[in-house]
PDB file of C-alpha atoms and ligand atoms in Angstrom:
ATOM      1  CA  MET A   1      31.191  28.434   5.402  1.00  0.00           C
ATOM      2  CA  VAL A   2      30.988  31.018   7.998  1.00  0.00           C
ATOM      3  CA  SER A   3      29.393  30.416  11.542  1.00  0.00           C
ATOM      4  CA  ARG A   4      26.443  32.815  10.939  1.00  0.00           C
ATOM      5  CA  ASP A   5      25.265  30.304   8.251  1.00  0.00           C
ATOM      6  CA  VAL A   6      25.678  27.336  10.457  1.00  0.00           C
ATOM      7  CA  ASP A   7      23.702  29.443  13.654  1.00  0.00           C
ATOM      8  CA  HIS A   8      20.904  29.997  10.851  1.00  0.00           C
ATOM      9  CA  LEU A   9      20.687  26.680   9.654  1.00  0.00           C
ATOM     10  CA  THR A  10      20.059  25.169  13.006  1.00  0.00           C
ATOM     11  CA  GLU A  11      17.845  27.837  14.392  1.00  0.00           C
ATOM     12  CA  LEU A  12      15.689  27.170  11.247  1.00  0.00           C
ATOM     13  CA  LEU A  13      15.901  23.148  12.130  1.00  0.00           C
ATOM     14  CA  ARG A  14      15.245  23.778  16.001  1.00  0.00           C
ATOM     15  CA  THR A  15      12.046  25.732  14.969  1.00  0.00           C
ATOM     16  CA  GLY A  16      10.902  23.736  12.044  1.00  0.00           C
ATOM     17  CA  ARG A  17       7.835  21.787  13.239  1.00  0.00           C
ATOM     18  CA  GLN A  18       6.564  20.562   9.898  1.00  0.00           C
ATOM     19  CA  ILE A  19       9.894  19.658   8.001  1.00  0.00           C
ATOM     20  CA  LEU A  20      10.042  18.503   4.538  1.00  0.00           C
ATOM     21  CA  ILE A  21      13.148  17.031   3.683  1.00  0.00           C
ATOM     22  CA  PHE A  22      13.909  16.568  -0.230  1.00  0.00           C
ATOM     23  CA  THR A  23      16.963  14.412  -1.268  1.00  0.00           C
ATOM     24  CA  GLY A  24      19.194  13.655  -4.213  1.00  0.00           C
ATOM     25  CA  ALA A  25      22.219  11.870  -4.945  1.00  0.00           C
ATOM     26  CA  GLY A  26      24.535  14.051  -3.021  1.00  0.00           C
ATOM     27  CA  ILE A  27      23.526  12.449   0.266  1.00  0.00           C
ATOM     28  CA  SER A  28      24.464   8.778  -0.879  1.00  0.00           C
ATOM     29  CA  THR A  29      28.056   9.206  -2.068  1.00  0.00           C
ATOM     30  CA  GLY A  30      29.519   8.005   1.019  1.00  0.00           C
ATOM     31  CA  SER A  31      27.293   5.035   1.157  1.00  0.00           C
ATOM     32  CA  GLY A  32      28.831   2.814  -1.903  1.00  0.00           C
ATOM     33  CA  ILE A  33      26.661   3.404  -4.455  1.00  0.00           C
ATOM     34  CA  PRO A  34      28.735   3.822  -7.766  1.00  0.00           C
ATOM     35  CA  ASP A  35      28.429   6.958  -9.621  1.00  0.00           C
ATOM     36  CA  PHE A  36      26.213   6.343 -12.690  1.00  0.00           C
ATOM     37  CA  ARG A  37      26.682   9.813 -14.608  1.00  0.00           C
ATOM     38  CA  GLY A  38      30.451  10.126 -14.190  1.00  0.00           C
ATOM     39  CA  PRO A  39      32.858   9.466 -16.629  1.00  0.00           C
ATOM     40  CA  SER A  40      33.357   5.935 -15.880  1.00  0.00           C
ATOM     41  CA  GLY A  41      29.974   5.477 -14.860  1.00  0.00           C
ATOM     42  CA  VAL A  42      27.691   2.938 -16.339  1.00  0.00           C
ATOM     43  CA  TRP A  43      25.751   5.302 -18.741  1.00  0.00           C
ATOM     44  CA  SER A  44      28.898   6.061 -20.425  1.00  0.00           C
ATOM     45  CA  ARG A  45      28.880   2.079 -21.660  1.00  0.00           C
ATOM     46  CA  ARG A  46      25.151   1.282 -21.629  1.00  0.00           C
ATOM     47  CA  GLN A  47      22.108   2.619 -23.428  1.00  0.00           C
ATOM     48  CA  PRO A  48      18.918   3.296 -20.787  1.00  0.00           C
ATOM     49  CA  VAL A  49      16.268   0.808 -21.991  1.00  0.00           C
ATOM     50  CA  TYR A  50      12.921   2.776 -22.389  1.00  0.00           C
ATOM     51  CA  TYR A  51       9.845   1.298 -20.618  1.00  0.00           C
ATOM     52  CA  GLN A  52       8.056   0.948 -23.595  1.00  0.00           C
ATOM     53  CA  ASP A  53      10.972  -0.942 -25.194  1.00  0.00           C
ATOM     54  CA  PHE A  54      11.348  -3.157 -21.718  1.00  0.00           C
ATOM     55  CA  MET A  55       7.138  -4.045 -22.374  1.00  0.00           C
ATOM     56  CA  GLY A  56       7.735  -5.086 -25.798  1.00  0.00           C
ATOM     57  CA  SER A  57      10.817  -6.815 -26.305  1.00  0.00           C
ATOM     58  CA  GLU A  58      12.537  -9.632 -24.536  1.00  0.00           C
ATOM     59  CA  ALA A  59      15.852  -8.503 -25.917  1.00  0.00           C
ATOM     60  CA  ALA A  60      15.376  -5.113 -24.099  1.00  0.00           C
ATOM     61  CA  ARG A  61      14.148  -7.163 -20.761  1.00  0.00           C
ATOM     62  CA  ILE A  62      17.248  -8.835 -20.881  1.00  0.00           C
ATOM     63  CA  GLU A  63      19.530  -5.948 -21.203  1.00  0.00           C
ATOM     64  CA  HIS A  64      17.619  -4.024 -18.434  1.00  0.00           C
ATOM     65  CA  TRP A  65      17.952  -6.914 -16.121  1.00  0.00           C
ATOM     66  CA  ASP A  66      21.486  -7.334 -17.134  1.00  0.00           C
ATOM     67  CA  PHE A  67      22.121  -3.504 -16.285  1.00  0.00           C
ATOM     68  CA  LYS A  68      20.348  -3.885 -12.859  1.00  0.00           C
ATOM     69  CA  LEU A  69      22.186  -7.055 -11.907  1.00  0.00           C
ATOM     70  CA  GLU A  70      25.671  -5.124 -12.278  1.00  0.00           C
ATOM     71  CA  GLY A  71      24.736  -2.749  -9.797  1.00  0.00           C
ATOM     72  CA  TRP A  72      22.807  -4.911  -7.846  1.00  0.00           C
ATOM     73  CA  GLU A  73      25.248  -6.115  -5.311  1.00  0.00           C
ATOM     74  CA  ALA A  74      26.567  -2.541  -4.713  1.00  0.00           C
ATOM     75  CA  PHE A  75      22.869  -1.569  -3.906  1.00  0.00           C
ATOM     76  CA  ARG A  76      22.390  -4.052  -1.642  1.00  0.00           C
ATOM     77  CA  ASP A  77      25.243  -3.961   0.377  1.00  0.00           C
ATOM     78  CA  ALA A  78      24.971  -0.133   0.617  1.00  0.00           C
ATOM     79  CA  ARG A  79      25.089   1.383   3.992  1.00  0.00           C
ATOM     80  CA  PRO A  80      23.247   4.772   5.195  1.00  0.00           C
ATOM     81  CA  THR A  81      25.404   7.910   5.612  1.00  0.00           C
ATOM     82  CA  ARG A  82      25.310  10.179   8.568  1.00  0.00           C
ATOM     83  CA  VAL A  83      22.557  12.255   6.430  1.00  0.00           C
ATOM     84  CA  HIS A  84      20.140   9.418   6.390  1.00  0.00           C
ATOM     85  CA  GLU A  85      20.686   8.793   9.970  1.00  0.00           C
ATOM     86  CA  VAL A  86      20.337  12.384  11.093  1.00  0.00           C
ATOM     87  CA  VAL A  87      16.720  12.506   8.896  1.00  0.00           C
ATOM     88  CA  GLU A  88      15.583   9.368  10.903  1.00  0.00           C
ATOM     89  CA  ARG A  89      16.382  11.548  14.093  1.00  0.00           C
ATOM     90  CA  LEU A  90      14.162  14.117  13.165  1.00  0.00           C
ATOM     91  CA  GLU A  91      11.328  11.607  12.555  1.00  0.00           C
ATOM     92  CA  LYS A  92      11.947  10.300  16.490  1.00  0.00           C
ATOM     93  CA  ALA A  93      12.200  13.926  17.544  1.00  0.00           C
ATOM     94  CA  ASP A  94       8.418  14.554  16.106  1.00  0.00           C
ATOM     95  CA  LYS A  95       9.555  17.128  13.743  1.00  0.00           C
ATOM     96  CA  LEU A  96       9.450  15.438  10.304  1.00  0.00           C
ATOM     97  CA  LEU A  97       6.474  15.738   7.999  1.00  0.00           C
ATOM     98  CA  LYS A  98       7.890  13.360   5.082  1.00  0.00           C
ATOM     99  CA  VAL A  99      11.170  12.752   3.153  1.00  0.00           C
ATOM    100  CA  VAL A 100      10.383  13.124  -0.580  1.00  0.00           C
ATOM    101  CA  THR A 101      13.679  11.212  -2.544  1.00  0.00           C
ATOM    102  CA  GLN A 102      14.790  11.146  -6.187  1.00  0.00           C
ATOM    103  CA  ASN A 103      17.303   8.669  -4.665  1.00  0.00           C
ATOM    104  CA  ILE A 104      16.485   4.623  -5.561  1.00  0.00           C
ATOM    105  CA  ASP A 105      18.951   3.159  -3.062  1.00  0.00           C
ATOM    106  CA  GLY A 106      16.357   2.667  -0.402  1.00  0.00           C
ATOM    107  CA  LEU A 107      18.906   4.257   2.113  1.00  0.00           C
ATOM    108  CA  HIS A 108      16.510   6.244   3.865  1.00  0.00           C
ATOM    109  CA  GLN A 109      14.498   3.072   4.906  1.00  0.00           C
ATOM    110  CA  LYS A 110      17.569   1.284   5.744  1.00  0.00           C
ATOM    111  CA  ALA A 111      18.290   4.229   8.125  1.00  0.00           C
ATOM    112  CA  GLY A 112      15.004   3.479  10.109  1.00  0.00           C
ATOM    113  CA  THR A 113      12.758   6.178   8.454  1.00  0.00           C
ATOM    114  CA  SER A 114       8.974   4.949   8.357  1.00  0.00           C
ATOM    115  CA  ARG A 115       7.646   3.804   4.790  1.00  0.00           C
ATOM    116  CA  SER A 116       4.576   6.209   5.846  1.00  0.00           C
ATOM    117  CA  LEU A 117       7.044   9.077   5.940  1.00  0.00           C
ATOM    118  CA  LEU A 118       9.023   8.169   2.860  1.00  0.00           C
ATOM    119  CA  VAL A 119       8.325   8.816  -0.570  1.00  0.00           C
ATOM    120  CA  GLU A 120      10.737   7.658  -3.413  1.00  0.00           C
ATOM    121  CA  LEU A 121       9.617   9.449  -6.408  1.00  0.00           C
ATOM    122  CA  HIS A 122      11.713   7.852  -9.026  1.00  0.00           C
ATOM    123  CA  GLY A 123      11.057   4.131  -7.137  1.00  0.00           C
ATOM    124  CA  THR A 124      13.442   1.717  -5.507  1.00  0.00           C
ATOM    125  CA  ASN A 125      15.954  -0.863  -6.507  1.00  0.00           C
ATOM    126  CA  THR A 126      15.277  -2.600  -3.317  1.00  0.00           C
ATOM    127  CA  GLU A 127      12.061  -4.454  -4.728  1.00  0.00           C
ATOM    128  CA  VAL A 128      11.144  -5.792  -7.818  1.00  0.00           C
ATOM    129  CA  GLU A 129       7.630  -5.274  -9.207  1.00  0.00           C
ATOM    130  CA  CYS A 130       5.176  -7.155 -11.517  1.00  0.00           C
ATOM    131  CA  GLN A 131       4.191  -4.953 -14.318  1.00  0.00           C
ATOM    132  CA  ARG A 132       0.731  -6.654 -14.423  1.00  0.00           C
ATOM    133  CA  CYS A 133      -0.516  -7.357 -11.099  1.00  0.00           C
ATOM    134  CA  GLY A 134       1.581  -4.516  -9.038  1.00  0.00           C
ATOM    135  CA  VAL A 135       3.003  -7.162  -6.399  1.00  0.00           C
ATOM    136  CA  ARG A 136       6.451  -6.605  -5.260  1.00  0.00           C
ATOM    137  CA  PHE A 137       9.286  -8.947  -4.287  1.00  0.00           C
ATOM    138  CA  ASP A 138      12.509  -9.102  -2.598  1.00  0.00           C
ATOM    139  CA  PRO A 139      14.823  -9.122  -5.820  1.00  0.00           C
ATOM    140  CA  GLU A 140      17.802 -11.391  -4.574  1.00  0.00           C
ATOM    141  CA  PRO A 141      16.142 -14.308  -5.710  1.00  0.00           C
ATOM    142  CA  HIS A 142      15.353 -13.228  -9.076  1.00  0.00           C
ATOM    143  CA  PHE A 143      18.895 -11.516  -9.903  1.00  0.00           C
ATOM    144  CA  ALA A 144      20.159 -14.879  -8.552  1.00  0.00           C
ATOM    145  CA  ALA A 145      17.605 -17.001 -11.048  1.00  0.00           C
ATOM    146  CA  PHE A 146      18.715 -14.334 -14.068  1.00  0.00           C
ATOM    147  CA  ARG A 147      22.354 -14.944 -13.235  1.00  0.00           C
ATOM    148  CA  ARG A 148      22.091 -18.440 -13.701  1.00  0.00           C
ATOM    149  CA  THR A 149      19.628 -18.455 -16.734  1.00  0.00           C
ATOM    150  CA  ARG A 150      19.668 -15.099 -18.628  1.00  0.00           C
ATOM    151  CA  ARG A 151      15.858 -15.408 -18.821  1.00  0.00           C
ATOM    152  CA  PRO A 152      14.028 -12.014 -17.270  1.00  0.00           C
ATOM    153  CA  PRO A 153      11.698 -13.322 -14.472  1.00  0.00           C
ATOM    154  CA  LEU A 154       8.016 -13.208 -14.457  1.00  0.00           C
ATOM    155  CA  CYS A 155       5.587 -13.005 -11.874  1.00  0.00           C
ATOM    156  CA  SER A 156       3.211 -15.884 -11.080  1.00  0.00           C
ATOM    157  CA  CYS A 157       0.258 -14.094 -12.879  1.00  0.00           C
ATOM    158  CA  GLY A 158       2.540 -13.862 -15.921  1.00  0.00           C
ATOM    159  CA  GLY A 159       3.401 -10.272 -16.020  1.00  0.00           C
ATOM    160  CA  PHE A 160       7.263  -9.074 -16.622  1.00  0.00           C
ATOM    161  CA  LEU A 161       8.869  -8.717 -13.244  1.00  0.00           C
ATOM    162  CA  LYS A 162      10.739  -5.257 -13.302  1.00  0.00           C
ATOM    163  CA  PRO A 163      13.159  -3.712 -10.521  1.00  0.00           C
ATOM    164  CA  ALA A 164      10.613  -1.178  -9.007  1.00  0.00           C
ATOM    165  CA  THR A 165      12.721   2.042 -10.296  1.00  0.00           C
ATOM    166  CA  ILE A 166      10.665   4.612 -12.666  1.00  0.00           C
ATOM    167  CA  SER A 167      12.418   3.766 -16.234  1.00  0.00           C
ATOM    168  CA  PHE A 168      13.290   6.316 -18.596  1.00  0.00           C
ATOM    169  CA  GLY A 169       9.807   7.037 -20.691  1.00  0.00           C
ATOM    170  CA  GLN A 170       7.947   5.553 -17.466  1.00  0.00           C
ATOM    171  CA  ASN A 171       5.656   8.157 -15.523  1.00  0.00           C
ATOM    172  CA  LEU A 172       6.152   8.963 -11.819  1.00  0.00           C
ATOM    173  CA  ARG A 173       3.285   7.169  -9.697  1.00  0.00           C
ATOM    174  CA  SER A 174       0.696   9.472  -9.365  1.00  0.00           C
ATOM    175  CA  ASP A 175       0.035   8.422  -5.442  1.00  0.00           C
ATOM    176  CA  ASP A 176       3.335   9.693  -5.001  1.00  0.00           C
ATOM    177  CA  ILE A 177       3.237  12.789  -6.492  1.00  0.00           C
ATOM    178  CA  GLN A 178       0.298  13.491  -4.639  1.00  0.00           C
ATOM    179  CA  ALA A 179       1.799  12.360  -1.418  1.00  0.00           C
ATOM    180  CA  ALA A 180       4.791  14.910  -2.142  1.00  0.00           C
ATOM    181  CA  GLU A 181       2.575  17.795  -3.035  1.00  0.00           C
ATOM    182  CA  ALA A 182       0.421  17.330  -0.148  1.00  0.00           C
ATOM    183  CA  ALA A 183       3.564  17.356   2.055  1.00  0.00           C
ATOM    184  CA  ALA A 184       4.775  20.379   0.164  1.00  0.00           C
ATOM    185  CA  ARG A 185       1.500  22.239   0.746  1.00  0.00           C
ATOM    186  CA  GLY A 186       1.813  21.246   4.750  1.00  0.00           C
ATOM    187  CA  ALA A 187       5.338  21.755   5.153  1.00  0.00           C
ATOM    188  CA  ASP A 188       6.803  25.013   7.495  1.00  0.00           C
ATOM    189  CA  LEU A 189      10.218  24.289   6.521  1.00  0.00           C
ATOM    190  CA  VAL A 190      11.537  22.436   3.528  1.00  0.00           C
ATOM    191  CA  VAL A 191      15.352  21.213   3.134  1.00  0.00           C
ATOM    192  CA  ALA A 192      16.698  20.137  -0.319  1.00  0.00           C
ATOM    193  CA  LEU A 193      19.612  18.101   0.394  1.00  0.00           C
ATOM    194  CA  GLY A 194      22.452  16.902  -2.000  1.00  0.00           C
ATOM    195  CA  SER A 195      20.304  17.581  -5.327  1.00  0.00           C
ATOM    196  CA  THR A 196      20.827  19.869  -8.374  1.00  0.00           C
ATOM    197  CA  LEU A 197      17.422  20.341  -8.361  1.00  0.00           C
ATOM    198  CA  SER A 198      17.487  19.998 -12.012  1.00  0.00           C
ATOM    199  CA  VAL A 199      15.102  16.688 -12.814  1.00  0.00           C
ATOM    200  CA  HIS A 200      11.268  17.381 -12.949  1.00  0.00           C
ATOM    201  CA  PRO A 201       8.836  16.817 -11.948  1.00  0.00           C
ATOM    202  CA  ALA A 202      10.389  16.154  -8.774  1.00  0.00           C
ATOM    203  CA  ALA A 203      12.438  19.222  -8.480  1.00  0.00           C
ATOM    204  CA  SER A 204       9.084  21.420  -7.913  1.00  0.00           C
ATOM    205  CA  ILE A 205       8.268  19.827  -4.864  1.00  0.00           C
ATOM    206  CA  PRO A 206      10.212  22.157  -2.726  1.00  0.00           C
ATOM    207  CA  LEU A 207       9.323  25.054  -4.548  1.00  0.00           C
ATOM    208  CA  ILE A 208       5.702  24.197  -3.810  1.00  0.00           C
ATOM    209  CA  ALA A 209       6.433  24.666  -0.168  1.00  0.00           C
ATOM    210  CA  ALA A 210       8.875  27.612  -0.627  1.00  0.00           C
ATOM    211  CA  HIS A 211       6.299  29.826  -2.548  1.00  0.00           C
ATOM    212  CA  ARG A 212       3.818  29.626  -0.395  1.00  0.00           C
ATOM    213  CA  GLY A 213       5.862  30.865   2.348  1.00  0.00           C
ATOM    214  CA  ALA A 214       7.717  27.856   4.032  1.00  0.00           C
ATOM    215  CA  SER A 215      11.496  28.428   4.679  1.00  0.00           C
ATOM    216  CA  TYR A 216      13.235  26.719   2.284  1.00  0.00           C
ATOM    217  CA  ILE A 217      17.041  25.482   2.756  1.00  0.00           C
ATOM    218  CA  VAL A 218      19.187  24.417  -0.046  1.00  0.00           C
ATOM    219  CA  ILE A 219      22.493  22.179   1.010  1.00  0.00           C
ATOM    220  CA  ASN A 220      24.292  21.065  -2.214  1.00  0.00           C
ATOM    221  CA  ARG A 221      27.875  21.080  -3.562  1.00  0.00           C
ATOM    222  CA  GLY A 222      27.719  22.631  -6.797  1.00  0.00           C
ATOM    223  CA  PRO A 223      25.212  24.840  -8.411  1.00  0.00           C
ATOM    224  CA  THR A 224      21.268  24.062  -8.221  1.00  0.00           C
ATOM    225  CA  GLU A 225      18.697  25.260 -10.467  1.00  0.00           C
ATOM    226  CA  HIS A 226      17.187  27.047  -7.443  1.00  0.00           C
ATOM    227  CA  ASP A 227      20.075  29.278  -6.817  1.00  0.00           C
ATOM    228  CA  GLY A 228      19.162  32.644  -7.107  1.00  0.00           C
ATOM    229  CA  ASP A 229      15.020  32.095  -6.586  1.00  0.00           C
ATOM    230  CA  PRO A 230      14.103  34.483  -4.006  1.00  0.00           C
ATOM    231  CA  SER A 231      12.137  32.093  -1.944  1.00  0.00           C
ATOM    232  CA  VAL A 232      15.406  30.276  -0.960  1.00  0.00           C
ATOM    233  CA  THR A 233      15.764  31.098   2.461  1.00  0.00           C
ATOM    234  CA  LEU A 234      19.495  29.641   3.109  1.00  0.00           C
ATOM    235  CA  ARG A 235      21.665  28.420   0.358  1.00  0.00           C
ATOM    236  CA  LEU A 236      24.687  26.493   1.850  1.00  0.00           C
ATOM    237  CA  GLU A 237      27.565  24.968  -0.807  1.00  0.00           C
ATOM    238  CA  GLY A 238      29.629  22.520   0.319  1.00  0.00           C
ATOM    239  CA  ASP A 239      29.179  18.464   1.110  1.00  0.00           C
ATOM    240  CA  VAL A 240      25.923  17.651   2.685  1.00  0.00           C
ATOM    241  CA  GLU A 241      27.334  15.204   4.936  1.00  0.00           C
ATOM    242  CA  VAL A 242      29.869  17.510   6.426  1.00  0.00           C
ATOM    243  CA  LEU A 243      27.234  20.544   6.953  1.00  0.00           C
ATOM    244  CA  PHE A 244      23.763  18.972   7.684  1.00  0.00           C
ATOM    245  CA  PRO A 245      24.382  16.327  10.427  1.00  0.00           C
ATOM    246  CA  PRO A 246      25.972  18.721  13.005  1.00  0.00           C
ATOM    247  CA  ALA A 247      23.233  21.192  12.471  1.00  0.00           C
ATOM    248  CA  VAL A 248      20.693  18.519  13.308  1.00  0.00           C
ATOM    249  CA  ASP A 249      22.415  17.668  16.237  1.00  0.00           C
ATOM    250  CA  GLY A 250      22.697  21.498  17.523  1.00  0.00           C
ATOM    251  CA  ALA A 251      18.741  21.689  16.471  1.00  0.00           C
ATOM    252  CA  LEU A 252      18.063  18.577  18.867  1.00  0.00           C
ATOM    253  CA  VAL A 253      20.188  19.427  21.583  1.00  0.00           C
ATOM    254  CA  SER A 254      18.820  23.041  21.880  1.00  0.00           C
ATOM    255  CA  GLY A 255      14.986  22.144  20.839  1.00  0.00           C
TER     256      GLY A 255
HETATM  257 ZN1   ZN B 301       1.680 -10.280 -11.315  1.00  0.00          ZN
END
């Protein structure tokens, strides 16, 4: 990356007052979360369980809980990266409007981002949710029970408990979409970090902000679907964890 781009990035972050941060898997690669999509990833060995099957079949619920159990300890023990940390610093500096994430790892919250400023579009692995009454619980005892009994846990109301991620075939929560869209309408700067911007409808969120005139920064290693979009102000190619934290440091020092 040339130094002119570094300066531009720092300057945009320095002048931004209502920043919308949009994040994908590329910001969590250094956190200990396994790669689900790679050649040795879990999707090469397992078929995803669709929501309708989870609700309709005990065998599907067992399969889903077994899949989630396999990744649970890695998610539980994952640690935020420098990227999560500097996003939290933007909040402390009163420059952060919202964090909209595609990630289910809960690491923004672990890094200190306020719940009220966080939209987890695809849900979170850090809680389980009753599919009947909506109450959420700490997953740990439910994973422990499932490991022991192989029986998918139930809520006290009788509803099925499911890790609070959005399953295949399950709609995103309308509250989350509305909160993300409202942030996109209010932002003066939107920064997409570590996302290929190829999963919809999540990827439409930064474009809503960009198309109404907010500056739009895209940082990712590898191509994204917004490359070449005329609304992109600055496109940086490379590791987000290398590129983004120093720019935030620079912007907050000079801001
Ligand atoms: Zn319930």
